[in-house]
C-alpha positions in Angstrom: 0.0 0.0 0.0 1.4 3.4 -1.0 2.2 6.0 1.7 0.7 9.5 1.7 3.5 11.0 -0.3 3.5 8.2 -2.9 -0.3 8.5 -3.3 -0.1 12.2 -3.8 2.7 12.0 -6.4 0.7 9.4 -8.4 -2.0 12.0 -9.0 0.4 14.2 -11.0 2.0 13.8 -14.4 5.7 13.5 -14.0 7.5 16.8 -14.9 9.9 15.8 -17.6 12.2 18.8 -17.2 12.6 18.3 -13.5 13.1 14.6 -14.0 15.9 15.5 -16.4 17.4 17.8 -13.8 17.4 15.0 -11.2 19.0 12.6 -13.7 21.7 15.1 -14.5 22.4 15.6 -10.8 22.8 11.8 -10.4 25.0 11.5 -13.4 27.2 14.3 -12.2 27.8 12.5 -8.9 26.2 15.3 -6.9 24.1 14.7 -3.8 20.6 13.6 -4.8 18.9 15.9 -2.3 16.7 18.1 -4.4 13.5 19.2 -2.8 10.6 16.7 -3.0 8.3 17.1 -6.0 5.3 18.0 -3.8 7.2 20.7 -2.0 8.6 21.9 -5.4 5.1 22.5 -6.5 4.3 24.2 -3.2 7.3 26.6 -3.8 5.9 27.6 -7.1 2.5 28.2 -5.6 3.9 30.2 -2.6 6.0 32.4 -4.8 3.0 33.1 -7.1 0.6 33.7 -4.2 3.0 36.1 -2.5 3.5 37.9 -5.8 7.3 37.8 -5.1 9.7 39.5 -7.4 12.9 39.1 -5.5 13.8 35.6 -4.4 16.9 34.5 -2.5 17.9 30.9 -2.7 20.6 29.5 -0.4 21.9 26.4 -2.1 21.4 25.9 -5.9 22.5 22.3 -6.3 21.4 21.4 -9.9 18.7 23.9 -10.3 15.6 21.8 -9.4 14.4 24.2 -6.7 15.5 27.2 -8.8 13.1 26.2 -11.6 10.3 25.7 -9.1 10.8 29.1 -7.6 11.1 30.9 -11.0 7.9 29.3 -12.2 6.0 31.3 -9.7 7.9 34.6 -10.2 6.1 37.8 -11.3 7.1 39.2 -14.7 10.4 40.9 -14.3 11.2 39.1 -11.1 14.6 37.8 -10.3 16.2 34.9 -8.4 19.5 35.4 -6.6 21.0 32.0 -5.9 23.9 31.4 -3.5 26.1 28.4 -4.2 29.4 27.3 -2.7 30.6 25.2 -5.7 31.1 26.6 -9.2 30.3 23.3 -10.9 26.9 23.1 -9.1 26.0 26.7 -10.1 27.1 25.9 -13.7 24.8 22.9 -13.9 22.0 24.8 -12.3 22.5 27.7 -14.7 22.2 25.4 -17.7 19.0 23.9 -16.4 17.5 27.4 -15.6 18.4 28.5 -19.1 16.7 25.4 -20.6 13.6 26.2 -18.5 13.5 29.7 -20.0 14.7 31.5 -16.9 18.3 32.2 -17.8 17.8 36.0 -17.7 16.0 35.9 -14.4 18.7 34.3 -12.3 22.1 35.4 -10.9 24.5 33.2 -9.0 26.8 34.2 -6.3 29.6 31.8 -5.6 31.4 31.0 -2.4 30.4 30.5 1.3 26.8 31.7 1.6 27.5 33.6 4.8 30.1 35.7 2.9 27.5 36.4 0.1 24.8 37.2 2.7 27.1 39.8 4.4 27.7 41.4 1.0 24.0 41.5 0.2 23.3 43.1 3.6 26.0 45.7 3.0 24.4 46.5 -0.4 21.1 47.0 1.2 19.4 44.2 -0.8 16.0 43.0 0.3 13.9 40.0 -0.8 10.3 38.9 -0.8 11.0 35.1 -0.6 13.8 33.0 0.8 14.4 29.3 0.2 17.0 27.7 2.5 18.4 24.3 1.4 22.2 24.3 2.0 24.6 23.1 4.7 22.5 22.3 7.7 24.9 23.6 10.4 24.4 27.2 9.2 20.6 27.0 9.1 20.2 29.2 12.2 22.6 31.8 10.7 20.7 31.7 7.4 17.4 32.3 9.2 18.8 35.3 11.0 20.0 36.8 7.7 16.7 36.0 6.0 14.9 38.1 8.7 17.4 40.9 8.3 17.1 41.0 4.5 13.3 40.5 4.4 10.9 43.0 2.9 7.7 43.3 5.0 5.6 40.1 4.7 8.4 38.1 3.1 8.1 34.3 3.1 10.9 32.0 4.4 11.0 28.3 3.5 13.5 25.8 4.9 13.9 22.2 3.6 15.0 19.0 5.2 14.1 20.0 8.8 13.8 16.4 9.9 17.2 15.2 8.4 15.7 11.8 7.5 14.5 11.3 11.1 17.8 12.3 12.8 16.2 15.5 14.2 13.7 13.5 16.1 16.1 10.9 17.3 17.4 11.8 20.8 20.4 9.6 20.3 21.6 11.7 17.4 23.4 14.9 18.5 25.9 15.8 15.8 26.4 19.4 14.8 24.0 19.3 11.9 21.2 17.7 14.0 21.7 20.3 16.8 21.7 23.1 14.4 18.5 21.9 12.7 16.8 21.5 16.1 17.8 25.1 16.9 16.5 26.3 13.5 13.2 24.6 14.1 12.9 26.0 17.6 13.7 29.5 16.2 11.1 29.2 13.5 8.5 28.1 16.0 9.2 30.7 18.7 10.6 33.8 17.1 8.1 36.7 17.7 9.2 38.2 14.4 7.7 35.3 12.5 4.3 33.7 11.8 5.2 30.0 11.1 4.4 26.4 10.7 6.3 23.1 10.2 5.0 20.7 7.5 5.7 17.0 8.3 5.5 15.4 4.8 8.6 14.1 2.9 11.7 15.3 5.0 9.8 18.3 6.5 9.5 21.9 5.4 9.5 25.0 7.6 7.4 27.9 6.5 7.4 31.4 8.0 6.2 34.9 7.2 8.2 37.8 8.5 5.9 40.2 10.4 
């Protein structure tokens, strides 16, 4: 018997472009950790519903989430994507180009915290944030997202359960501790209105007040 996620996915026609992205990620030897299809569709919907024109993505990987985000962008909108590795950004860029969003995305290479400091110094603000990068810095990324947020901005953070490790009291590595802190911050920070979604590997959602 299928689980809830499998049942949900069977209701949708497979997205050939996103399947191609996932296959390219696999063939390139990159981590196969793109956002789940159901949450990818949700990102598109959330960007569209919030009428976002300035998106900040932390962690490009192969471009799967970037395509989902750009599909919801308002006309003239722009995605700024922070990526540590040049080869990941290059692959993501090719896929965004193929999806028709090549002119709508800019990549900033290097440690995300360095790029975030520069964006803050430049006075940049964003309407939508998607966090899906190194887990140990999730709490830092959340603080920066709040700093760089325009009023009412949406923040989404993927993989909040770390394949069950976040819930396992016997697991206490740096990434697990950081994710627990991130989840606690999302749930309790008075600057945010938030919820945690338990499907797939978990997704945190918040609106900056």
